[in-house]
JSON list of C-alpha atoms in Angstrom, two decimals:
[
{"chain": "A", "resi": 1, "resn": "ASP", "atom": "CA", "xyz": [-1.62, -68.59, 8.87]},
{"chain": "A", "resi": 2, "resn": "THR", "atom": "CA", "xyz": [1.67, -67.58, 7.22]},
{"chain": "A", "resi": 3, "resn": "GLU", "atom": "CA", "xyz": [0.46, -67.94, 3.67]},
{"chain": "A", "resi": 4, "resn": "VAL", "atom": "CA", "xyz": [0.71, -65.56, 0.77]},
{"chain": "A", "resi": 5, "resn": "THR", "atom": "CA", "xyz": [-1.39, -66.62, -2.21]},
{"chain": "A", "resi": 6, "resn": "GLN", "atom": "CA", "xyz": [-0.87, -65.62, -5.82]},
{"chain": "A", "resi": 7, "resn": "THR", "atom": "CA", "xyz": [-3.04, -66.08, -8.90]},
{"chain": "A", "resi": 8, "resn": "PRO", "atom": "CA", "xyz": [-2.71, -67.23, -11.58]},
{"chain": "A", "resi": 9, "resn": "LYS", "atom": "CA", "xyz": [0.06, -69.79, -11.21]},
{"chain": "A", "resi": 10, "resn": "HIS", "atom": "CA", "xyz": [0.90, -69.58, -14.89]},
{"chain": "A", "resi": 11, "resn": "LEU", "atom": "CA", "xyz": [0.16, -66.88, -17.46]},
{"chain": "A", "resi": 12, "resn": "VAL", "atom": "CA", "xyz": [0.93, -66.71, -21.15]},
{"chain": "A", "resi": 13, "resn": "MET", "atom": "CA", "xyz": [0.25, -63.39, -22.82]},
{"chain": "A", "resi": 14, "resn": "GLY", "atom": "CA", "xyz": [0.96, -61.67, -26.08]},
{"chain": "A", "resi": 15, "resn": "MET", "atom": "CA", "xyz": [2.76, -58.37, -26.29]},
{"chain": "A", "resi": 16, "resn": "THR", "atom": "CA", "xyz": [-0.50, -56.48, -26.92]},
{"chain": "A", "resi": 17, "resn": "ASN", "atom": "CA", "xyz": [-2.47, -58.06, -24.08]},
{"chain": "A", "resi": 18, "resn": "LYS", "atom": "CA", "xyz": [-3.49, -56.57, -20.75]},
{"chain": "A", "resi": 19, "resn": "LYS", "atom": "CA", "xyz": [-3.47, -58.88, -17.77]},
{"chain": "A", "resi": 20, "resn": "SER", "atom": "CA", "xyz": [-3.23, -58.67, -13.99]},
{"chain": "A", "resi": 21, "resn": "LEU", "atom": "CA", "xyz": [-1.45, -60.66, -11.30]},
{"chain": "A", "resi": 22, "resn": "LYS", "atom": "CA", "xyz": [-3.06, -60.93, -7.89]},
{"chain": "A", "resi": 23, "resn": "CYS", "atom": "CA", "xyz": [-1.61, -61.42, -4.43]},
{"chain": "A", "resi": 24, "resn": "GLU", "atom": "CA", "xyz": [-3.35, -61.83, -1.08]},
{"chain": "A", "resi": 25, "resn": "GLN", "atom": "CA", "xyz": [-2.27, -62.19, 2.54]},
{"chain": "A", "resi": 26, "resn": "HIS", "atom": "CA", "xyz": [-4.28, -62.40, 5.76]},
{"chain": "A", "resi": 27, "resn": "MET", "atom": "CA", "xyz": [-1.47, -62.07, 8.28]},
{"chain": "A", "resi": 28, "resn": "GLY", "atom": "CA", "xyz": [-2.19, -58.42, 9.04]},
{"chain": "A", "resi": 29, "resn": "HIS", "atom": "CA", "xyz": [1.07, -57.42, 7.39]},
{"chain": "A", "resi": 30, "resn": "ARG", "atom": "CA", "xyz": [1.39, -53.75, 6.49]},
{"chain": "A", "resi": 31, "resn": "ALA", "atom": "CA", "xyz": [4.09, -54.05, 3.83]},
{"chain": "A", "resi": 32, "resn": "MET", "atom": "CA", "xyz": [3.75, -55.87, 0.52]},
{"chain": "A", "resi": 33, "resn": "TYR", "atom": "CA", "xyz": [6.28, -56.36, -2.26]},
{"chain": "A", "resi": 34, "resn": "TRP", "atom": "CA", "xyz": [6.54, -57.36, -5.92]},
{"chain": "A", "resi": 35, "resn": "TYR", "atom": "CA", "xyz": [9.70, -59.09, -7.14]},
{"chain": "A", "resi": 36, "resn": "LYS", "atom": "CA", "xyz": [10.78, -60.38, -10.52]},
{"chain": "A", "resi": 37, "resn": "GLN", "atom": "CA", "xyz": [12.95, -63.48, -10.64]},
{"chain": "A", "resi": 38, "resn": "LYS", "atom": "CA", "xyz": [14.77, -64.92, -13.61]},
{"chain": "A", "resi": 39, "resn": "ALA", "atom": "CA", "xyz": [15.88, -68.56, -13.60]},
{"chain": "A", "resi": 40, "resn": "LYS", "atom": "CA", "xyz": [18.64, -69.38, -11.10]},
{"chain": "A", "resi": 41, "resn": "LYS", "atom": "CA", "xyz": [18.94, -65.71, -10.09]},
{"chain": "A", "resi": 42, "resn": "PRO", "atom": "CA", "xyz": [17.94, -63.91, -6.89]},
{"chain": "A", "resi": 43, "resn": "PRO", "atom": "CA", "xyz": [14.68, -61.96, -6.83]},
{"chain": "A", "resi": 44, "resn": "GLU", "atom": "CA", "xyz": [14.83, -58.35, -8.01]},
{"chain": "A", "resi": 45, "resn": "LEU", "atom": "CA", "xyz": [12.69, -55.88, -6.12]},
{"chain": "A", "resi": 46, "resn": "MET", "atom": "CA", "xyz": [10.13, -54.00, -8.23]},
{"chain": "A", "resi": 47, "resn": "PHE", "atom": "CA", "xyz": [7.72, -52.25, -5.88]},
{"chain": "A", "resi": 48, "resn": "VAL", "atom": "CA", "xyz": [7.03, -51.84, -2.17]},
{"chain": "A", "resi": 49, "resn": "TYR", "atom": "CA", "xyz": [3.75, -50.82, -0.60]},
{"chain": "A", "resi": 50, "resn": "SER", "atom": "CA", "xyz": [3.77, -49.72, 3.01]},
{"chain": "A", "resi": 51, "resn": "TYR", "atom": "CA", "xyz": [0.44, -49.06, 4.70]},
{"chain": "A", "resi": 52, "resn": "GLU", "atom": "CA", "xyz": [-1.24, -49.28, 1.28]},
{"chain": "A", "resi": 53, "resn": "LYS", "atom": "CA", "xyz": [0.89, -46.51, -0.19]},
{"chain": "A", "resi": 54, "resn": "LEU", "atom": "CA", "xyz": [3.56, -47.04, -2.82]},
{"chain": "A", "resi": 55, "resn": "SER", "atom": "CA", "xyz": [6.80, -46.34, -0.99]},
{"chain": "A", "resi": 56, "resn": "ILE", "atom": "CA", "xyz": [9.40, -47.72, -3.39]},
{"chain": "A", "resi": 57, "resn": "ASN", "atom": "CA", "xyz": [9.47, -48.07, -7.18]},
{"chain": "A", "resi": 58, "resn": "GLU", "atom": "CA", "xyz": [12.76, -49.50, -8.33]},
{"chain": "A", "resi": 59, "resn": "SER", "atom": "CA", "xyz": [12.73, -47.72, -11.71]},
{"chain": "A", "resi": 60, "resn": "VAL", "atom": "CA", "xyz": [10.34, -50.27, -13.18]},
{"chain": "A", "resi": 61, "resn": "PRO", "atom": "CA", "xyz": [9.03, -49.59, -16.73]},
{"chain": "A", "resi": 62, "resn": "SER", "atom": "CA", "xyz": [5.53, -48.14, -16.90]},
{"chain": "A", "resi": 63, "resn": "ARG", "atom": "CA", "xyz": [4.21, -51.27, -18.60]},
{"chain": "A", "resi": 64, "resn": "PHE", "atom": "CA", "xyz": [4.10, -52.66, -15.03]},
{"chain": "A", "resi": 65, "resn": "SER", "atom": "CA", "xyz": [1.53, -50.89, -12.86]},
{"chain": "A", "resi": 66, "resn": "PRO", "atom": "CA", "xyz": [1.03, -51.88, -9.21]},
{"chain": "A", "resi": 67, "resn": "GLU", "atom": "CA", "xyz": [-2.13, -51.38, -7.21]},
{"chain": "A", "resi": 68, "resn": "CYS", "atom": "CA", "xyz": [-2.94, -51.96, -3.54]},
{"chain": "A", "resi": 69, "resn": "PRO", "atom": "CA", "xyz": [-6.77, -51.94, -3.16]},
{"chain": "A", "resi": 70, "resn": "ASN", "atom": "CA", "xyz": [-6.59, -52.70, 0.57]},
{"chain": "A", "resi": 71, "resn": "SER", "atom": "CA", "xyz": [-4.18, -53.93, 3.21]},
{"chain": "A", "resi": 72, "resn": "SER", "atom": "CA", "xyz": [-4.61, -57.59, 2.19]},
{"chain": "A", "resi": 73, "resn": "LEU", "atom": "CA", "xyz": [-4.47, -57.34, -1.59]},
{"chain": "A", "resi": 74, "resn": "LEU", "atom": "CA", "xyz": [-1.81, -56.40, -4.10]},
{"chain": "A", "resi": 75, "resn": "ASN", "atom": "CA", "xyz": [-2.20, -56.39, -7.87]},
{"chain": "A", "resi": 76, "resn": "LEU", "atom": "CA", "xyz": [0.27, -56.01, -10.70]},
{"chain": "A", "resi": 77, "resn": "HIS", "atom": "CA", "xyz": [-1.26, -54.81, -13.94]},
{"chain": "A", "resi": 78, "resn": "LEU", "atom": "CA", "xyz": [0.59, -55.75, -17.11]},
{"chain": "A", "resi": 79, "resn": "HIS", "atom": "CA", "xyz": [0.33, -54.07, -20.50]},
{"chain": "A", "resi": 80, "resn": "ALA", "atom": "CA", "xyz": [2.40, -54.20, -23.69]},
{"chain": "A", "resi": 81, "resn": "LEU", "atom": "CA", "xyz": [5.04, -56.45, -22.18]},
{"chain": "A", "resi": 82, "resn": "GLN", "atom": "CA", "xyz": [8.17, -57.60, -23.95]},
{"chain": "A", "resi": 83, "resn": "PRO", "atom": "CA", "xyz": [9.49, -61.17, -24.23]},
{"chain": "A", "resi": 84, "resn": "GLU", "atom": "CA", "xyz": [12.31, -60.27, -21.83]},
{"chain": "A", "resi": 85, "resn": "ASP", "atom": "CA", "xyz": [9.66, -59.68, -19.16]},
{"chain": "A", "resi": 86, "resn": "SER", "atom": "CA", "xyz": [9.07, -63.43, -19.02]},
{"chain": "A", "resi": 87, "resn": "ALA", "atom": "CA", "xyz": [9.96, -64.49, -15.48]},
{"chain": "A", "resi": 88, "resn": "LEU", "atom": "CA", "xyz": [8.61, -65.71, -12.15]},
{"chain": "A", "resi": 89, "resn": "TYR", "atom": "CA", "xyz": [6.80, -62.85, -10.40]},
{"chain": "A", "resi": 90, "resn": "LEU", "atom": "CA", "xyz": [6.83, -63.14, -6.64]},
{"chain": "A", "resi": 91, "resn": "CYS", "atom": "CA", "xyz": [4.71, -61.34, -4.11]},
{"chain": "A", "resi": 92, "resn": "ALA", "atom": "CA", "xyz": [5.83, -61.03, -0.49]},
{"chain": "A", "resi": 93, "resn": "SER", "atom": "CA", "xyz": [4.61, -59.42, 2.70]},
{"chain": "A", "resi": 94, "resn": "SER", "atom": "CA", "xyz": [6.12, -58.45, 6.03]},
{"chain": "A", "resi": 95, "resn": "GLN", "atom": "CA", "xyz": [4.86, -57.06, 9.30]},
{"chain": "A", "resi": 96, "resn": "GLU", "atom": "CA", "xyz": [6.38, -53.66, 8.57]},
{"chain": "A", "resi": 97, "resn": "GLY", "atom": "CA", "xyz": [8.63, -52.52, 5.83]},
{"chain": "A", "resi": 98, "resn": "GLY", "atom": "CA", "xyz": [9.77, -50.06, 3.26]},
{"chain": "A", "resi": 99, "resn": "GLU", "atom": "CA", "xyz": [10.73, -46.68, 4.55]},
{"chain": "A", "resi": 100, "resn": "SER", "atom": "CA", "xyz": [9.04, -47.29, 7.88]},
{"chain": "A", "resi": 101, "resn": "GLY", "atom": "CA", "xyz": [12.01, -49.43, 8.75]},
{"chain": "A", "resi": 102, "resn": "GLY", "atom": "CA", "xyz": [12.08, -52.59, 10.76]},
{"chain": "A", "resi": 103, "resn": "PHE", "atom": "CA", "xyz": [13.85, -55.87, 10.30]},
{"chain": "A", "resi": 104, "resn": "TYR", "atom": "CA", "xyz": [11.06, -58.29, 9.65]},
{"chain": "A", "resi": 105, "resn": "GLU", "atom": "CA", "xyz": [11.25, -61.40, 7.57]},
{"chain": "A", "resi": 106, "resn": "GLN", "atom": "CA", "xyz": [9.31, -61.41, 4.35]},
{"chain": "A", "resi": 107, "resn": "TYR", "atom": "CA", "xyz": [6.87, -64.19, 3.51]},
{"chain": "A", "resi": 108, "resn": "PHE", "atom": "CA", "xyz": [6.72, -65.07, -0.17]},
{"chain": "A", "resi": 109, "resn": "GLY", "atom": "CA", "xyz": [3.94, -66.45, -2.29]},
{"chain": "A", "resi": 110, "resn": "PRO", "atom": "CA", "xyz": [4.53, -69.31, -4.76]},
{"chain": "A", "resi": 111, "resn": "GLY", "atom": "CA", "xyz": [4.78, -66.91, -7.69]},
{"chain": "A", "resi": 112, "resn": "THR", "atom": "CA", "xyz": [3.21, -66.48, -11.11]},
{"chain": "A", "resi": 113, "resn": "ARG", "atom": "CA", "xyz": [5.18, -67.92, -14.01]},
{"chain": "A", "resi": 114, "resn": "LEU", "atom": "CA", "xyz": [4.73, -65.37, -16.80]},
{"chain": "A", "resi": 115, "resn": "THR", "atom": "CA", "xyz": [5.55, -66.07, -20.44]},
{"chain": "A", "resi": 116, "resn": "VAL", "atom": "CA", "xyz": [5.32, -63.24, -22.96]},
{"chain": "A", "resi": 117, "resn": "THR", "atom": "CA", "xyz": [5.03, -64.37, -26.57]},
{"chain": "B", "resi": 1, "resn": "ALA", "atom": "CA", "xyz": [26.65, -49.70, -0.51]},
{"chain": "B", "resi": 2, "resn": "GLN", "atom": "CA", "xyz": [25.75, -53.06, 0.96]},
{"chain": "B", "resi": 3, "resn": "SER", "atom": "CA", "xyz": [26.29, -56.45, -0.62]},
{"chain": "B", "resi": 4, "resn": "VAL", "atom": "CA", "xyz": [25.99, -60.17, -0.01]},
{"chain": "B", "resi": 5, "resn": "ALA", "atom": "CA", "xyz": [28.26, -62.80, -1.52]},
{"chain": "B", "resi": 6, "resn": "GLN", "atom": "CA", "xyz": [27.66, -66.51, -1.78]},
{"chain": "B", "resi": 7, "resn": "PRO", "atom": "CA", "xyz": [30.98, -67.79, -3.12]},
{"chain": "B", "resi": 8, "resn": "GLU", "atom": "CA", "xyz": [29.76, -71.22, -4.17]},
{"chain": "B", "resi": 9, "resn": "ASP", "atom": "CA", "xyz": [27.29, -71.65, -7.03]},
{"chain": "B", "resi": 10, "resn": "GLN", "atom": "CA", "xyz": [26.74, -75.26, -5.98]},
{"chain": "B", "resi": 11, "resn": "VAL", "atom": "CA", "xyz": [27.45, -77.39, -2.94]},
{"chain": "B", "resi": 12, "resn": "ASN", "atom": "CA", "xyz": [27.35, -81.18, -3.15]},
{"chain": "B", "resi": 13, "resn": "VAL", "atom": "CA", "xyz": [27.03, -83.32, -0.03]},
{"chain": "B", "resi": 14, "resn": "ALA", "atom": "CA", "xyz": [26.13, -86.90, 0.73]},
{"chain": "B", "resi": 15, "resn": "GLU", "atom": "CA", "xyz": [22.99, -87.63, 2.71]},
{"chain": "B", "resi": 16, "resn": "GLY", "atom": "CA", "xyz": [23.74, -87.86, 6.41]},
{"chain": "B", "resi": 17, "resn": "ASN", "atom": "CA", "xyz": [26.84, -85.68, 6.20]},
{"chain": "B", "resi": 18, "resn": "PRO", "atom": "CA", "xyz": [27.00, -82.16, 7.63]},
{"chain": "B", "resi": 19, "resn": "LEU", "atom": "CA", "xyz": [26.45, -79.31, 5.22]},
{"chain": "B", "resi": 20, "resn": "THR", "atom": "CA", "xyz": [27.62, -75.71, 5.10]},
{"chain": "B", "resi": 21, "resn": "VAL", "atom": "CA", "xyz": [26.45, -73.01, 2.70]},
{"chain": "B", "resi": 22, "resn": "LYS", "atom": "CA", "xyz": [28.64, -69.94, 2.86]},
{"chain": "B", "resi": 23, "resn": "CYS", "atom": "CA", "xyz": [27.62, -66.30, 3.00]},
{"chain": "B", "resi": 24, "resn": "THR", "atom": "CA", "xyz": [29.64, -63.14, 3.53]},
{"chain": "B", "resi": 25, "resn": "TYR", "atom": "CA", "xyz": [28.36, -59.59, 3.65]},
{"chain": "B", "resi": 26, "resn": "SER", "atom": "CA", "xyz": [29.39, -55.98, 3.49]},
{"chain": "B", "resi": 27, "resn": "VAL", "atom": "CA", "xyz": [27.42, -53.18, 5.13]},
{"chain": "B", "resi": 28, "resn": "SER", "atom": "CA", "xyz": [28.01, -50.05, 7.14]},
{"chain": "B", "resi": 29, "resn": "GLY", "atom": "CA", "xyz": [26.37, -50.34, 10.51]},
{"chain": "B", "resi": 30, "resn": "ASN", "atom": "CA", "xyz": [24.71, -53.38, 12.00]},
{"chain": "B", "resi": 31, "resn": "PRO", "atom": "CA", "xyz": [23.70, -56.17, 9.62]},
{"chain": "B", "resi": 32, "resn": "TYR", "atom": "CA", "xyz": [20.40, -57.98, 9.81]},
{"chain": "B", "resi": 33, "resn": "LEU", "atom": "CA", "xyz": [20.83, -61.31, 8.06]},
{"chain": "B", "resi": 34, "resn": "PHE", "atom": "CA", "xyz": [18.42, -63.87, 6.66]},
{"chain": "B", "resi": 35, "resn": "TRP", "atom": "CA", "xyz": [18.46, -67.24, 4.96]},
{"chain": "B", "resi": 36, "resn": "TYR", "atom": "CA", "xyz": [15.78, -68.31, 2.51]},
{"chain": "B", "resi": 37, "resn": "VAL", "atom": "CA", "xyz": [15.30, -71.56, 0.62]},
{"chain": "B", "resi": 38, "resn": "GLN", "atom": "CA", "xyz": [13.61, -71.97, -2.75]},
{"chain": "B", "resi": 39, "resn": "TYR", "atom": "CA", "xyz": [12.36, -75.27, -4.11]},
{"chain": "B", "resi": 40, "resn": "PRO", "atom": "CA", "xyz": [11.83, -75.62, -7.89]},
{"chain": "B", "resi": 41, "resn": "ASN", "atom": "CA", "xyz": [9.04, -73.42, -9.27]},
{"chain": "B", "resi": 42, "resn": "ARG", "atom": "CA", "xyz": [8.16, -72.15, -5.79]},
{"chain": "B", "resi": 43, "resn": "GLY", "atom": "CA", "xyz": [8.52, -68.94, -3.84]},
{"chain": "B", "resi": 44, "resn": "LEU", "atom": "CA", "xyz": [11.17, -68.31, -1.23]},
{"chain": "B", "resi": 45, "resn": "GLN", "atom": "CA", "xyz": [10.69, -69.82, 2.21]},
{"chain": "B", "resi": 46, "resn": "PHE", "atom": "CA", "xyz": [12.12, -68.11, 5.31]},
{"chain": "B", "resi": 47, "resn": "LEU", "atom": "CA", "xyz": [14.56, -70.29, 7.29]},
{"chain": "B", "resi": 48, "resn": "LEU", "atom": "CA", "xyz": [16.10, -68.08, 9.95]},
{"chain": "B", "resi": 49, "resn": "LYS", "atom": "CA", "xyz": [17.37, -64.62, 10.77]},
{"chain": "B", "resi": 50, "resn": "TYR", "atom": "CA", "xyz": [19.99, -62.87, 12.87]},
{"chain": "B", "resi": 51, "resn": "ILE", "atom": "CA", "xyz": [19.04, -59.52, 14.34]},
{"chain": "B", "resi": 52, "resn": "THR", "atom": "CA", "xyz": [20.95, -59.31, 17.60]},
{"chain": "B", "resi": 53, "resn": "GLY", "atom": "CA", "xyz": [21.97, -61.48, 20.52]},
{"chain": "B", "resi": 54, "resn": "ASP", "atom": "CA", "xyz": [23.33, -65.02, 20.35]},
{"chain": "B", "resi": 55, "resn": "ASN", "atom": "CA", "xyz": [25.60, -65.53, 17.35]},
{"chain": "B", "resi": 56, "resn": "LEU", "atom": "CA", "xyz": [24.22, -69.03, 16.75]},
{"chain": "B", "resi": 57, "resn": "VAL", "atom": "CA", "xyz": [20.73, -68.86, 15.32]},
{"chain": "B", "resi": 58, "resn": "LYS", "atom": "CA", "xyz": [18.48, -71.89, 15.00]},
{"chain": "B", "resi": 59, "resn": "GLY", "atom": "CA", "xyz": [15.82, -72.07, 12.32]},
{"chain": "B", "resi": 60, "resn": "SER", "atom": "CA", "xyz": [13.40, -74.32, 10.53]},
{"chain": "B", "resi": 61, "resn": "TYR", "atom": "CA", "xyz": [14.05, -77.96, 9.46]},
{"chain": "B", "resi": 62, "resn": "GLY", "atom": "CA", "xyz": [17.15, -78.35, 11.63]},
{"chain": "B", "resi": 63, "resn": "PHE", "atom": "CA", "xyz": [19.10, -75.54, 9.99]},
{"chain": "B", "resi": 64, "resn": "GLU", "atom": "CA", "xyz": [21.24, -73.12, 11.95]},
{"chain": "B", "resi": 65, "resn": "ALA", "atom": "CA", "xyz": [23.55, -70.26, 11.08]},
{"chain": "B", "resi": 66, "resn": "GLU", "atom": "CA", "xyz": [26.46, -68.64, 12.83]},
{"chain": "B", "resi": 67, "resn": "PHE", "atom": "CA", "xyz": [26.97, -64.89, 12.74]},
{"chain": "B", "resi": 68, "resn": "ASN", "atom": "CA", "xyz": [30.65, -63.95, 12.77]},
{"chain": "B", "resi": 69, "resn": "LYS", "atom": "CA", "xyz": [31.17, -60.21, 12.90]},
{"chain": "B", "resi": 70, "resn": "SER", "atom": "CA", "xyz": [34.96, -60.27, 12.55]},
{"chain": "B", "resi": 71, "resn": "GLN", "atom": "CA", "xyz": [34.76, -62.41, 9.41]},
{"chain": "B", "resi": 72, "resn": "THR", "atom": "CA", "xyz": [31.56, -60.70, 8.18]},
{"chain": "B", "resi": 73, "resn": "SER", "atom": "CA", "xyz": [30.04, -64.12, 7.60]},
{"chain": "B", "resi": 74, "resn": "PHE", "atom": "CA", "xyz": [26.72, -65.83, 8.20]},
{"chain": "B", "resi": 75, "resn": "HIS", "atom": "CA", "xyz": [27.16, -69.44, 7.09]},
{"chain": "B", "resi": 76, "resn": "LEU", "atom": "CA", "xyz": [24.20, -71.81, 7.02]},
{"chain": "B", "resi": 77, "resn": "LYS", "atom": "CA", "xyz": [24.73, -75.24, 8.55]},
{"chain": "B", "resi": 78, "resn": "LYS", "atom": "CA", "xyz": [22.96, -78.50, 9.21]},
{"chain": "B", "resi": 79, "resn": "PRO", "atom": "CA", "xyz": [24.46, -81.47, 11.10]},
{"chain": "B", "resi": 80, "resn": "SER", "atom": "CA", "xyz": [22.95, -84.16, 8.88]},
{"chain": "B", "resi": 81, "resn": "ALA", "atom": "CA", "xyz": [21.78, -83.43, 5.33]},
{"chain": "B", "resi": 82, "resn": "LEU", "atom": "CA", "xyz": [18.65, -84.92, 3.79]},
{"chain": "B", "resi": 83, "resn": "VAL", "atom": "CA", "xyz": [17.97, -85.50, 0.10]},
{"chain": "B", "resi": 84, "resn": "SER", "atom": "CA", "xyz": [14.90, -83.28, 0.55]},
{"chain": "B", "resi": 85, "resn": "ASP", "atom": "CA", "xyz": [17.21, -80.38, 1.51]},
{"chain": "B", "resi": 86, "resn": "SER", "atom": "CA", "xyz": [18.25, -80.14, -2.15]},
{"chain": "B", "resi": 87, "resn": "ALA", "atom": "CA", "xyz": [17.17, -76.66, -3.24]},
{"chain": "B", "resi": 88, "resn": "LEU", "atom": "CA", "xyz": [18.41, -73.15, -3.98]},
{"chain": "B", "resi": 89, "resn": "TYR", "atom": "CA", "xyz": [19.51, -71.19, -0.91]},
{"chain": "B", "resi": 90, "resn": "PHE", "atom": "CA", "xyz": [19.68, -67.41, -0.68]},
{"chain": "B", "resi": 91, "resn": "CYS", "atom": "CA", "xyz": [21.42, -65.34, 1.96]},
{"chain": "B", "resi": 92, "resn": "ALA", "atom": "CA", "xyz": [20.02, -61.82, 2.35]},
{"chain": "B", "resi": 93, "resn": "LEU", "atom": "CA", "xyz": [20.80, -58.66, 4.25]},
{"chain": "B", "resi": 94, "resn": "ILE", "atom": "CA", "xyz": [18.87, -55.69, 5.55]},
{"chain": "B", "resi": 95, "resn": "GLY", "atom": "CA", "xyz": [21.16, -52.75, 6.11]},
{"chain": "B", "resi": 96, "resn": "ASN", "atom": "CA", "xyz": [20.28, -49.15, 6.43]},
{"chain": "B", "resi": 97, "resn": "ALA", "atom": "CA", "xyz": [17.42, -48.89, 3.95]},
{"chain": "B", "resi": 98, "resn": "GLY", "atom": "CA", "xyz": [14.51, -50.01, 6.05]},
{"chain": "B", "resi": 99, "resn": "ASN", "atom": "CA", "xyz": [13.19, -53.48, 5.36]},
{"chain": "B", "resi": 100, "resn": "MET", "atom": "CA", "xyz": [14.73, -53.83, 1.91]},
{"chain": "B", "resi": 101, "resn": "LEU", "atom": "CA", "xyz": [16.44, -57.14, 1.28]},
{"chain": "B", "resi": 102, "resn": "THR", "atom": "CA", "xyz": [19.74, -57.38, -0.57]},
{"chain": "B", "resi": 103, "resn": "PHE", "atom": "CA", "xyz": [20.17, -60.95, -1.83]},
{"chain": "B", "resi": 104, "resn": "GLY", "atom": "CA", "xyz": [23.25, -62.99, -2.54]},
{"chain": "B", "resi": 105, "resn": "GLY", "atom": "CA", "xyz": [23.46, -64.78, -5.86]},
{"chain": "B", "resi": 106, "resn": "GLY", "atom": "CA", "xyz": [22.20, -68.06, -4.46]},
{"chain": "B", "resi": 107, "resn": "THR", "atom": "CA", "xyz": [23.78, -71.47, -3.87]},
{"chain": "B", "resi": 108, "resn": "ARG", "atom": "CA", "xyz": [22.34, -74.68, -5.21]},
{"chain": "B", "resi": 109, "resn": "LEU", "atom": "CA", "xyz": [22.57, -77.46, -2.65]},
{"chain": "B", "resi": 110, "resn": "MET", "atom": "CA", "xyz": [22.59, -81.02, -3.99]},
{"chain": "B", "resi": 111, "resn": "VAL", "atom": "CA", "xyz": [22.26, -83.81, -1.44]},
{"chain": "B", "resi": 112, "resn": "LYS", "atom": "CA", "xyz": [22.88, -87.25, -2.92]},
{"chain": "B", "resi": 113, "resn": "PRO", "atom": "CA", "xyz": [21.67, -90.52, -1.40]}
]
């Protein structure tokens, strides 16, 4: 099973709302990633978890808060977002990653299409 | 600093013809190169990778890529294009920062019947 699942598929939220994105993988991967992707652009890395610990935060605003409850799950908590945060949010996983090194391909979920009104 | 360039925003090819999507890179040390494909409103799908060994790498759906160290290139190829190959293609690089991907800007492939 090489599947990464993400929920919800679509999310519309106001600037004062609090919502969460969820990601799950059952491949035994030890690294998980959050990316933000604008239309027709490459994904931009936001966060990396390696062995359930946050290993990389690419200077993401505090209105985005990641959480890794266990090795299979990754959440992204959203609060007080801005309209410019509207994008496709992608989760990915790989066998190893982050600062632990390795050259493993990442498997991506289908994404959550977020619209901030 | 490492970087990936995809010089063509869009490539147009007729169905049945060979296709090439270009990628060049810049990195100190050995490059580890990947190709991903993205269909509309979907996540990225891994196609193939070059880590070491044979310069010609074969991947999913009949795609292959050739690593050329002297030209710092990793072009994606397919002998006979299908309309269903129409999608956005990203070349990516892992350099010296662990498993962190640096993406090219993407190339939209349009295959016409």
